[in-house]
PDB file of C-alpha atoms and ligand atoms in Angstrom:
ATOM      1  CA  MET A   1     -23.910  13.569  21.808  1.00  0.00           C
ATOM      2  CA  LEU A   2     -20.830  13.933  19.474  1.00  0.00           C
ATOM      3  CA  LYS A   3     -21.809  15.147  16.350  1.00  0.00           C
ATOM      4  CA  LEU A   4     -19.015  14.110  13.338  1.00  0.00           C
ATOM      5  CA  GLY A   5     -18.320  15.990  10.356  1.00  0.00           C
ATOM      6  CA  LYS A   6     -19.123  14.694   7.340  1.00  0.00           C
ATOM      7  CA  VAL A   7     -15.928  13.541   5.960  1.00  0.00           C
ATOM      8  CA  GLU A   8     -15.673  11.354   9.557  1.00  0.00           C
ATOM      9  CA  ALA A   9     -18.938  10.236   9.100  1.00  0.00           C
ATOM     10  CA  TYR A  10     -18.054   9.228   5.840  1.00  0.00           C
ATOM     11  CA  ILE A  11     -15.470   7.392   7.017  1.00  0.00           C
ATOM     12  CA  HIS A  12     -17.109   5.237  10.008  1.00  0.00           C
ATOM     13  CA  GLU A  13     -20.139   4.735   7.806  1.00  0.00           C
ATOM     14  CA  LYS A  14     -17.689   3.103   4.953  1.00  0.00           C
ATOM     15  CA  LEU A  15     -16.030   1.277   7.624  1.00  0.00           C
ATOM     16  CA  GLU A  16     -18.932  -0.697   8.996  1.00  0.00           C
ATOM     17  CA  ARG A  17     -18.879  -2.815   5.579  1.00  0.00           C
ATOM     18  CA  GLU A  18     -15.194  -2.580   4.384  1.00  0.00           C
ATOM     19  CA  LYS A  19     -11.553  -1.612   5.023  1.00  0.00           C
ATOM     20  CA  LEU A  20     -10.704   1.410   3.111  1.00  0.00           C
ATOM     21  CA  HIS A  21      -7.723   2.561   0.968  1.00  0.00           C
ATOM     22  CA  PHE A  22      -6.597   6.317   0.597  1.00  0.00           C
ATOM     23  CA  VAL A  23      -4.212   7.812  -1.740  1.00  0.00           C
ATOM     24  CA  LEU A  24      -1.670  10.386  -0.739  1.00  0.00           C
ATOM     25  CA  LEU A  25      -0.468  13.256  -3.649  1.00  0.00           C
ATOM     26  CA  ASP A  26       2.204  15.556  -2.390  1.00  0.00           C
ATOM     27  CA  PRO A  27       1.777  18.594  -4.387  1.00  0.00           C
ATOM     28  CA  ASP A  28       5.757  18.729  -4.183  1.00  0.00           C
ATOM     29  CA  ASP A  29       5.720  15.775  -6.662  1.00  0.00           C
ATOM     30  CA  VAL A  30       2.888  16.106  -8.620  1.00  0.00           C
ATOM     31  CA  SER A  31       1.614  18.985 -11.150  1.00  0.00           C
ATOM     32  CA  PRO A  32      -2.109  19.890 -10.611  1.00  0.00           C
ATOM     33  CA  ASP A  33      -2.687  18.411 -13.997  1.00  0.00           C
ATOM     34  CA  THR A  34      -1.521  14.899 -13.009  1.00  0.00           C
ATOM     35  CA  ALA A  35      -3.260  15.200  -9.695  1.00  0.00           C
ATOM     36  CA  GLY A  36      -6.494  15.911 -11.301  1.00  0.00           C
ATOM     37  CA  LYS A  37      -5.758  12.519 -13.544  1.00  0.00           C
ATOM     38  CA  LEU A  38      -4.529  10.503 -10.687  1.00  0.00           C
ATOM     39  CA  ALA A  39      -7.861  11.330  -8.793  1.00  0.00           C
ATOM     40  CA  LYS A  40     -10.233  10.689 -11.520  1.00  0.00           C
ATOM     41  CA  MET A  41      -8.682   7.450 -12.054  1.00  0.00           C
ATOM     42  CA  SER A  42      -8.758   6.752  -8.236  1.00  0.00           C
ATOM     43  CA  GLU A  43     -12.234   6.907  -8.214  1.00  0.00           C
ATOM     44  CA  GLU A  44     -12.954   4.727 -10.978  1.00  0.00           C
ATOM     45  CA  VAL A  45     -10.850   2.382  -9.338  1.00  0.00           C
ATOM     46  CA  GLY A  46     -12.435   2.374  -5.789  1.00  0.00           C
ATOM     47  CA  VAL A  47     -10.252   4.590  -3.881  1.00  0.00           C
ATOM     48  CA  ASP A  48     -12.092   5.766  -0.836  1.00  0.00           C
ATOM     49  CA  ALA A  49     -10.503   9.234  -0.373  1.00  0.00           C
ATOM     50  CA  ILE A  50      -7.466  11.496  -1.785  1.00  0.00           C
ATOM     51  CA  MET A  51      -5.098  13.001   1.027  1.00  0.00           C
ATOM     52  CA  VAL A  52      -3.014  15.936   0.170  1.00  0.00           C
ATOM     53  CA  GLY A  53       0.231  17.032   1.892  1.00  0.00           C
ATOM     54  CA  GLY A  54       3.930  16.722   2.072  1.00  0.00           C
ATOM     55  CA  SER A  55       6.708  17.128   4.677  1.00  0.00           C
ATOM     56  CA  THR A  56       8.710  19.225   2.724  1.00  0.00           C
ATOM     57  CA  GLY A  57       6.338  22.380   2.788  1.00  0.00           C
ATOM     58  CA  ALA A  58       3.637  22.066   0.300  1.00  0.00           C
ATOM     59  CA  GLU A  59       1.564  25.286   1.024  1.00  0.00           C
ATOM     60  CA  GLY A  60       0.001  28.212  -0.639  1.00  0.00           C
ATOM     61  CA  GLU A  61      -0.951  28.338  -4.559  1.00  0.00           C
ATOM     62  CA  VAL A  62       1.057  25.114  -5.156  1.00  0.00           C
ATOM     63  CA  LEU A  63      -1.208  23.157  -2.687  1.00  0.00           C
ATOM     64  CA  ASP A  64      -4.416  24.951  -3.669  1.00  0.00           C
ATOM     65  CA  ASN A  65      -3.991  24.085  -7.414  1.00  0.00           C
ATOM     66  CA  VAL A  66      -3.240  20.634  -6.629  1.00  0.00           C
ATOM     67  CA  VAL A  67      -6.382  20.453  -4.386  1.00  0.00           C
ATOM     68  CA  LYS A  68      -8.644  22.448  -6.642  1.00  0.00           C
ATOM     69  CA  ALA A  69      -7.517  20.013  -9.927  1.00  0.00           C
ATOM     70  CA  ILE A  70      -8.561  16.863  -7.702  1.00  0.00           C
ATOM     71  CA  LYS A  71     -12.010  18.708  -6.602  1.00  0.00           C
ATOM     72  CA  GLU A  72     -12.507  19.289 -10.319  1.00  0.00           C
ATOM     73  CA  ASN A  73     -11.924  15.811 -11.438  1.00  0.00           C
ATOM     74  CA  SER A  74     -13.401  13.574  -8.847  1.00  0.00           C
ATOM     75  CA  SER A  75     -15.927  13.425  -6.196  1.00  0.00           C
ATOM     76  CA  LEU A  76     -14.098  11.881  -3.393  1.00  0.00           C
ATOM     77  CA  PRO A  77     -13.576  13.778  -0.399  1.00  0.00           C
ATOM     78  CA  VAL A  78     -10.477  15.438  -0.091  1.00  0.00           C
ATOM     79  CA  ILE A  79      -8.395  15.359   3.304  1.00  0.00           C
ATOM     80  CA  LEU A  80      -5.422  17.587   4.181  1.00  0.00           C
ATOM     81  CA  PHE A  81      -2.226  15.938   5.415  1.00  0.00           C
ATOM     82  CA  PRO A  82      -0.370  18.747   6.540  1.00  0.00           C
ATOM     83  CA  GLY A  83       3.618  19.192   7.313  1.00  0.00           C
ATOM     84  CA  SER A  84       2.929  21.959   9.080  1.00  0.00           C
ATOM     85  CA  HIS A  85       0.277  24.943   9.852  1.00  0.00           C
ATOM     86  CA  ARG A  86       0.999  26.210   6.386  1.00  0.00           C
ATOM     87  CA  GLY A  87      -0.460  23.024   4.838  1.00  0.00           C
ATOM     88  CA  VAL A  88      -3.945  24.190   4.981  1.00  0.00           C
ATOM     89  CA  SER A  89      -6.075  24.903   1.956  1.00  0.00           C
ATOM     90  CA  LYS A  90      -9.677  26.248   1.686  1.00  0.00           C
ATOM     91  CA  TYR A  91     -10.513  24.107  -1.325  1.00  0.00           C
ATOM     92  CA  ALA A  92     -10.248  21.012   0.706  1.00  0.00           C
ATOM     93  CA  ASP A  93     -13.163  19.166   2.879  1.00  0.00           C
ATOM     94  CA  ALA A  94     -11.445  18.329   5.685  1.00  0.00           C
ATOM     95  CA  ILE A  95      -8.089  18.376   7.661  1.00  0.00           C
ATOM     96  CA  PHE A  96      -6.491  15.451   9.736  1.00  0.00           C
ATOM     97  CA  PHE A  97      -5.770  17.789  12.736  1.00  0.00           C
ATOM     98  CA  MET A  98      -2.691  15.434  13.661  1.00  0.00           C
ATOM     99  CA  SER A  99      -0.083  15.825  16.606  1.00  0.00           C
ATOM    100  CA  LEU A 100       3.097  13.802  16.343  1.00  0.00           C
ATOM    101  CA  LEU A 101       3.262  12.748  19.602  1.00  0.00           C
ATOM    102  CA  ASN A 102       6.530  10.886  19.274  1.00  0.00           C
ATOM    103  CA  SER A 103       8.484  14.313  18.226  1.00  0.00           C
ATOM    104  CA  ARG A 104      11.023  15.821  20.302  1.00  0.00           C
ATOM    105  CA  ASN A 105       9.887  19.298  19.124  1.00  0.00           C
ATOM    106  CA  PRO A 106       7.038  20.564  20.750  1.00  0.00           C
ATOM    107  CA  PHE A 107       6.254  22.430  17.517  1.00  0.00           C
ATOM    108  CA  PHE A 108       5.107  19.291  16.035  1.00  0.00           C
ATOM    109  CA  ILE A 109       2.958  18.377  19.215  1.00  0.00           C
ATOM    110  CA  THR A 110       0.847  21.261  19.429  1.00  0.00           C
ATOM    111  CA  GLY A 111       2.731  24.174  17.717  1.00  0.00           C
ATOM    112  CA  ALA A 112       1.594  23.931  14.415  1.00  0.00           C
ATOM    113  CA  GLN A 113      -1.811  22.964  15.568  1.00  0.00           C
ATOM    114  CA  ALA A 114      -1.938  26.478  17.393  1.00  0.00           C
ATOM    115  CA  LEU A 115      -0.965  28.522  14.742  1.00  0.00           C
ATOM    116  CA  GLY A 116      -3.270  26.584  11.900  1.00  0.00           C
ATOM    117  CA  ALA A 117      -6.289  26.674  14.110  1.00  0.00           C
ATOM    118  CA  PHE A 118      -7.642  29.943  13.164  1.00  0.00           C
ATOM    119  CA  THR A 119      -7.191  29.356   9.602  1.00  0.00           C
ATOM    120  CA  VAL A 120      -9.037  25.999   9.667  1.00  0.00           C
ATOM    121  CA  LYS A 121     -11.559  27.927  11.397  1.00  0.00           C
ATOM    122  CA  ARG A 122     -11.913  30.709   9.003  1.00  0.00           C
ATOM    123  CA  TYR A 123     -11.925  28.324   5.908  1.00  0.00           C
ATOM    124  CA  GLY A 124     -14.596  26.317   7.433  1.00  0.00           C
ATOM    125  CA  LEU A 125     -12.615  22.662   6.984  1.00  0.00           C
ATOM    126  CA  GLU A 126     -13.760  19.764   9.150  1.00  0.00           C
ATOM    127  CA  PRO A 127     -10.990  18.760  11.850  1.00  0.00           C
ATOM    128  CA  ILE A 128     -10.631  15.367  12.452  1.00  0.00           C
ATOM    129  CA  PRO A 129      -8.282  14.751  15.343  1.00  0.00           C
ATOM    130  CA  MET A 130      -5.323  12.175  14.987  1.00  0.00           C
ATOM    131  CA  ALA A 131      -2.558  10.861  17.094  1.00  0.00           C
ATOM    132  CA  TYR A 132       0.284  10.623  14.365  1.00  0.00           C
ATOM    133  CA  LEU A 133       3.431   8.150  15.128  1.00  0.00           C
ATOM    134  CA  ILE A 134       6.567   7.848  13.311  1.00  0.00           C
ATOM    135  CA  ILE A 135       7.891   3.991  13.403  1.00  0.00           C
ATOM    136  CA  GLU A 136      11.158   3.218  12.055  1.00  0.00           C
ATOM    137  CA  PRO A 137      12.728   3.842  10.024  1.00  0.00           C
ATOM    138  CA  GLY A 138      10.502   7.020   9.489  1.00  0.00           C
ATOM    139  CA  GLU A 139      11.980   8.556   6.345  1.00  0.00           C
ATOM    140  CA  THR A 140      11.836  12.100   5.501  1.00  0.00           C
ATOM    141  CA  VAL A 141       8.754  12.963   7.872  1.00  0.00           C
ATOM    142  CA  GLY A 142      10.706  11.284  10.658  1.00  0.00           C
ATOM    143  CA  TRP A 143      13.934  13.359  10.084  1.00  0.00           C
ATOM    144  CA  VAL A 144      11.990  16.989   9.307  1.00  0.00           C
ATOM    145  CA  SER A 145       9.575  16.373  12.526  1.00  0.00           C
ATOM    146  CA  ASP A 146      12.391  15.394  14.979  1.00  0.00           C
ATOM    147  CA  ALA A 147      10.616  12.217  15.796  1.00  0.00           C
ATOM    148  CA  LYS A 148      11.909   9.575  18.173  1.00  0.00           C
ATOM    149  CA  PRO A 149      10.771   6.802  15.978  1.00  0.00           C
ATOM    150  CA  ILE A 150       9.320   4.063  17.377  1.00  0.00           C
ATOM    151  CA  PRO A 151      11.507   0.757  17.226  1.00  0.00           C
ATOM    152  CA  ARG A 152      10.050  -1.634  14.888  1.00  0.00           C
ATOM    153  CA  HIS A 153      10.548  -4.295  17.144  1.00  0.00           C
ATOM    154  CA  LYS A 154       8.404  -2.571  20.079  1.00  0.00           C
ATOM    155  CA  PRO A 155       5.064  -2.933  19.380  1.00  0.00           C
ATOM    156  CA  LYS A 156       4.056  -2.242  23.350  1.00  0.00           C
ATOM    157  CA  ILE A 157       5.511   1.141  22.946  1.00  0.00           C
ATOM    158  CA  ALA A 158       3.400   1.704  19.817  1.00  0.00           C
ATOM    159  CA  ALA A 159       0.203   0.465  21.830  1.00  0.00           C
ATOM    160  CA  ALA A 160       0.679   2.863  24.580  1.00  0.00           C
ATOM    161  CA  TYR A 161       1.475   5.910  22.380  1.00  0.00           C
ATOM    162  CA  ALA A 162      -2.042   4.829  20.545  1.00  0.00           C
ATOM    163  CA  LEU A 163      -3.712   4.301  23.540  1.00  0.00           C
ATOM    164  CA  ALA A 164      -2.679   7.785  25.380  1.00  0.00           C
ATOM    165  CA  GLY A 165      -3.716   9.357  21.877  1.00  0.00           C
ATOM    166  CA  GLN A 166      -6.975   7.829  22.178  1.00  0.00           C
ATOM    167  CA  TYR A 167      -7.282   9.120  25.918  1.00  0.00           C
ATOM    168  CA  MET A 168      -6.586  12.409  24.765  1.00  0.00           C
ATOM    169  CA  GLY A 169      -9.443  12.584  22.336  1.00  0.00           C
ATOM    170  CA  MET A 170      -8.144  11.791  19.100  1.00  0.00           C
ATOM    171  CA  ARG A 171     -10.266   9.936  16.621  1.00  0.00           C
ATOM    172  CA  LEU A 172      -7.936   8.119  14.676  1.00  0.00           C
ATOM    173  CA  VAL A 173      -4.415   6.600  15.031  1.00  0.00           C
ATOM    174  CA  TYR A 174      -1.908   6.807  11.975  1.00  0.00           C
ATOM    175  CA  LEU A 175       1.249   4.241  12.109  1.00  0.00           C
ATOM    176  CA  GLU A 176       3.810   5.988   9.878  1.00  0.00           C
ATOM    177  CA  ALA A 177       6.896   3.946   8.636  1.00  0.00           C
ATOM    178  CA  GLY A 178       7.750   7.225   6.384  1.00  0.00           C
ATOM    179  CA  SER A 179       7.025   7.797   2.492  1.00  0.00           C
ATOM    180  CA  GLY A 180       9.109   5.511   0.372  1.00  0.00           C
ATOM    181  CA  ALA A 181       9.799   3.210   3.645  1.00  0.00           C
ATOM    182  CA  PRO A 182      11.476  -0.201   2.450  1.00  0.00           C
ATOM    183  CA  GLN A 183       9.165  -2.051   4.868  1.00  0.00           C
ATOM    184  CA  HIS A 184       5.747  -1.221   5.601  1.00  0.00           C
ATOM    185  CA  VAL A 185       5.017  -0.879   9.732  1.00  0.00           C
ATOM    186  CA  PRO A 186       5.542  -4.525  11.106  1.00  0.00           C
ATOM    187  CA  ASN A 187       2.567  -6.701  10.937  1.00  0.00           C
ATOM    188  CA  GLU A 188       3.210  -7.622  14.501  1.00  0.00           C
ATOM    189  CA  MET A 189       2.779  -3.939  15.457  1.00  0.00           C
ATOM    190  CA  ILE A 190      -0.251  -3.407  13.736  1.00  0.00           C
ATOM    191  CA  LYS A 191      -1.949  -6.239  15.599  1.00  0.00           C
ATOM    192  CA  ILE A 192      -0.698  -5.100  18.854  1.00  0.00           C
ATOM    193  CA  VAL A 193      -2.055  -1.529  18.359  1.00  0.00           C
ATOM    194  CA  LYS A 194      -5.310  -2.412  16.715  1.00  0.00           C
ATOM    195  CA  ALA A 195      -6.040  -4.931  20.006  1.00  0.00           C
ATOM    196  CA  VAL A 196      -5.789  -2.165  22.515  1.00  0.00           C
ATOM    197  CA  ILE A 197      -7.615   0.967  20.880  1.00  0.00           C
ATOM    198  CA  ASP A 198     -11.170   1.644  19.965  1.00  0.00           C
ATOM    199  CA  VAL A 199     -10.763   4.143  17.152  1.00  0.00           C
ATOM    200  CA  PRO A 200     -10.032   3.641  13.813  1.00  0.00           C
ATOM    201  CA  LEU A 201      -6.196   2.542  12.919  1.00  0.00           C
ATOM    202  CA  ILE A 202      -4.510   4.028   9.628  1.00  0.00           C
ATOM    203  CA  VAL A 203      -1.339   2.497   8.288  1.00  0.00           C
ATOM    204  CA  GLY A 204       0.935   4.047   5.704  1.00  0.00           C
ATOM    205  CA  GLY A 205       4.457   4.364   4.331  1.00  0.00           C
ATOM    206  CA  GLY A 206       6.100   1.594   2.157  1.00  0.00           C
ATOM    207  CA  ILE A 207       2.850  -0.545   0.988  1.00  0.00           C
ATOM    208  CA  ARG A 208       3.520  -1.180  -2.520  1.00  0.00           C
ATOM    209  CA  SER A 209       1.799  -4.120  -3.486  1.00  0.00           C
ATOM    210  CA  TYR A 210      -1.474  -6.595  -3.245  1.00  0.00           C
ATOM    211  CA  GLU A 211       0.724  -8.716  -0.801  1.00  0.00           C
ATOM    212  CA  ASP A 212       1.615  -5.798   1.412  1.00  0.00           C
ATOM    213  CA  ALA A 213      -1.874  -4.328   1.467  1.00  0.00           C
ATOM    214  CA  LYS A 214      -3.579  -7.769   2.313  1.00  0.00           C
ATOM    215  CA  GLU A 215      -0.974  -8.295   4.755  1.00  0.00           C
ATOM    216  CA  VAL A 216      -1.608  -4.761   6.835  1.00  0.00           C
ATOM    217  CA  ALA A 217      -5.371  -5.376   6.329  1.00  0.00           C
ATOM    218  CA  THR A 218      -5.401  -8.512   7.929  1.00  0.00           C
ATOM    219  CA  ALA A 219      -2.968  -7.391  10.748  1.00  0.00           C
ATOM    220  CA  GLY A 220      -5.782  -4.768  11.892  1.00  0.00           C
ATOM    221  CA  ALA A 221      -5.291  -1.684   9.805  1.00  0.00           C
ATOM    222  CA  ASP A 222      -8.531  -0.334   8.904  1.00  0.00           C
ATOM    223  CA  ILE A 223      -7.548   2.086   6.485  1.00  0.00           C
ATOM    224  CA  ILE A 224      -4.311   2.027   4.308  1.00  0.00           C
ATOM    225  CA  VAL A 225      -2.597   4.502   2.509  1.00  0.00           C
ATOM    226  CA  THR A 226      -0.372   4.853  -0.411  1.00  0.00           C
ATOM    227  CA  GLY A 227       1.587   7.434  -2.069  1.00  0.00           C
ATOM    228  CA  THR A 228       4.592   6.460  -3.687  1.00  0.00           C
ATOM    229  CA  ALA A 229       3.327   3.319  -5.475  1.00  0.00           C
ATOM    230  CA  ILE A 230       1.165   5.736  -7.296  1.00  0.00           C
ATOM    231  CA  GLU A 231       3.031   8.818  -7.655  1.00  0.00           C
ATOM    232  CA  LYS A 232       6.131   7.083  -8.978  1.00  0.00           C
ATOM    233  CA  ALA A 233       4.426   4.695 -11.118  1.00  0.00           C
ATOM    234  CA  GLY A 234       5.591   6.473 -14.394  1.00  0.00           C
ATOM    235  CA  SER A 235       2.232   6.255 -16.441  1.00  0.00           C
ATOM    236  CA  LEU A 236      -1.112   6.635 -15.522  1.00  0.00           C
ATOM    237  CA  GLU A 237      -1.825   3.095 -17.015  1.00  0.00           C
ATOM    238  CA  GLU A 238       0.644   1.644 -14.738  1.00  0.00           C
ATOM    239  CA  ALA A 239      -0.592   3.461 -11.672  1.00  0.00           C
ATOM    240  CA  ARG A 240      -4.036   2.131 -12.396  1.00  0.00           C
ATOM    241  CA  LYS A 241      -2.775  -1.483 -12.620  1.00  0.00           C
ATOM    242  CA  ARG A 242      -0.850  -0.560  -9.063  1.00  0.00           C
ATOM    243  CA  LEU A 243      -3.827   0.936  -7.466  1.00  0.00           C
ATOM    244  CA  GLU A 244      -6.404  -1.998  -8.455  1.00  0.00           C
ATOM    245  CA  ASN A 245      -3.972  -4.656  -7.090  1.00  0.00           C
ATOM    246  CA  ILE A 246      -3.594  -2.647  -3.989  1.00  0.00           C
ATOM    247  CA  ILE A 247      -7.342  -2.216  -3.524  1.00  0.00           C
ATOM    248  CA  LYS A 248      -8.034  -5.738  -4.045  1.00  0.00           C
ATOM    249  CA  GLY A 249      -5.977  -6.592  -1.342  1.00  0.00           C
ATOM    250  CA  VAL A 250      -7.501  -4.039   1.359  1.00  0.00           C
ATOM    251  CA  LYS A 251     -11.078  -4.820   0.469  1.00  0.00           C
ATOM    252  CA  GLU A 252     -10.603  -8.826   0.264  1.00  0.00           C
ATOM    253  CA  VAL A 253     -10.091  -8.651   4.084  1.00  0.00           C
ATOM    254  CA  SER A 254     -13.216  -8.032   5.974  1.00  0.00           C
ATOM    255  CA  PRO A 255     -13.653  -5.264   8.504  1.00  0.00           C
TER     256      PRO A 255
HETATM  257  C1  GRG B   1      -2.880  20.017  12.256  1.00  0.00           C
HETATM  258  C2  GRG B   1      -1.710  21.008  11.715  1.00  0.00           C
HETATM  259  C3  GRG B   1      -2.267  22.556  10.877  1.00  0.00           C
HETATM  260  C4  GRG B   1      -0.691  20.746  11.769  1.00  0.00           C
HETATM  261  C5  GRG B   1       0.141  19.643  12.052  1.00  0.00           C
HETATM  262  C6  GRG B   1       1.740  19.601  11.503  1.00  0.00           C
HETATM  263  C7  GRG B   1       2.073  18.235  12.028  1.00  0.00           C
HETATM  264  C8  GRG B   1       2.035  17.699  13.318  1.00  0.00           C
HETATM  265  C9  GRG B   1       3.053  17.681  11.076  1.00  0.00           C
HETATM  266  C10 GRG B   1       3.708  16.119  11.330  1.00  0.00           C
HETATM  267  C11 GRG B   1       4.776  16.067  10.569  1.00  0.00           C
HETATM  268  C12 GRG B   1       5.109  16.167   9.258  1.00  0.00           C
HETATM  269  C13 GRG B   1       5.926  16.936   8.608  1.00  0.00           C
HETATM  270  C14 GRG B   1       3.904  15.788   8.344  1.00  0.00           C
HETATM  271  C15 GRG B   1       4.203  15.559   7.114  1.00  0.00           C
HETATM  272  C16 GRG B   1       3.143  14.546   6.845  1.00  0.00           C
HETATM  273  C17 GRG B   1       3.414  14.007   5.245  1.00  0.00           C
HETATM  274  C18 GRG B   1       2.734  14.541   4.236  1.00  0.00           C
HETATM  275  C19 GRG B   1       3.941  12.999   5.071  1.00  0.00           C
HETATM  276  C20 GRG B   1       4.238  12.177   3.778  1.00  0.00           C
HETATM  277  O1  GRG B   1       5.117  12.839   2.940  1.00  0.00           O
HETATM  278  P1  GRG B   1       5.297  12.841   1.577  1.00  0.00           P
HETATM  279  O2  GRG B   1       5.498  14.064   1.035  1.00  0.00           O
HETATM  280  O3  GRG B   1       4.749  11.873   0.982  1.00  0.00           O
HETATM  281  O4  GRG B   1       7.042  12.137   1.996  1.00  0.00           O
HETATM  282  P2  GRG B   1       8.203  12.771   1.337  1.00  0.00           P
HETATM  283  O5  GRG B   1       8.336  14.227   2.101  1.00  0.00           O
HETATM  284  O6  GRG B   1       9.328  11.626   1.712  1.00  0.00           O
HETATM  285  O7  GRG B   1       7.807  13.268  -0.081  1.00  0.00           O
HETATM  286  O1  1GP B   2       4.293   6.920  -0.322  1.00  0.00           O
HETATM  287  P1  1GP B   2       4.321   5.918   0.748  1.00  0.00           P
HETATM  288  O2  1GP B   2       5.498   4.846   1.081  1.00  0.00           O
HETATM  289  O3  1GP B   2       3.037   4.767   0.358  1.00  0.00           O
HETATM  290  O4  1GP B   2       3.768   6.162   1.879  1.00  0.00           O
HETATM  291  C1  1GP B   2       2.733   6.944   2.472  1.00  0.00           C
HETATM  292  C2  1GP B   2       2.146   7.820   3.600  1.00  0.00           C
HETATM  293  O5  1GP B   2       1.935   6.982   4.797  1.00  0.00           O
HETATM  294  C3  1GP B   2       3.243   8.804   3.868  1.00  0.00           C
HETATM  295  O6  1GP B   2       3.127   9.905   4.798  1.00  0.00           O
HETATM  296 MG1   MG B   3       6.420  13.665  -1.029  1.00  0.00          MG
END
């Protein structure tokens, strides 16, 4: 029988009771000191995990120091969200071992994964296989990864990719509108994707408010990710206020 790793089991256990909220911290945008403070505050307000990564090359010491600071200041699981095979840190708990299924460049479908696989093994990181899909507009990550972003009004295309990902063995599906997107993934698309897959659905990009979070969760997202809203809050107090509201929106929707 398939035995899930610690972090994946934690996700599934929690999902029995509630929808989840993950915070994404990009070492390109936050210092270790700020990351530590944000992680501590995140744990206090009920965030479920911290993701660490960026599309513009978070790696090496810069990445390690942010992950270490988060681990020192909170007990939340830290999951890597790598932009390439270099986005791997031995201080994290797990890694979204993701394939960007709608990229035009095989590097983002299987190349980075092959180049990163031995590092993941050497560090003893828990890999969580994930289908990563870029939805319009896609923002920086869409451009960097040479994606063919799925049109916002074509939910069936997203559903087909998501189901294909599940059939290829991926145990999570992530719909990504792009960090800082003016609008999050359309509700209708979330609904249709959720209806065809059996694995948990993650949605991120452009979620900023209580209303956004509640809408996305109601449409069918199991895990809601926010980055910019917290990173760009200006102060720790403002970040706390925003997070409390977003989490309220997520937790009000039953799983
Ligand atoms: C599994 C391994 C080892 C590698 C996977 C490599 C893949 C497929 C990457 C997908 C493409 C990519 C560039 C992903 C980056 C994901 C990410 C962290 C996006 C969000 O980034 P932000 O840094 O918040 O956005 P900005 O770039 O706009 O700051
Ligand atoms: O920065 P935001 O817009 O919250 O996006 C989060 C995440 O989905 C980006 O990969
Ligand atoms: Mg960033």
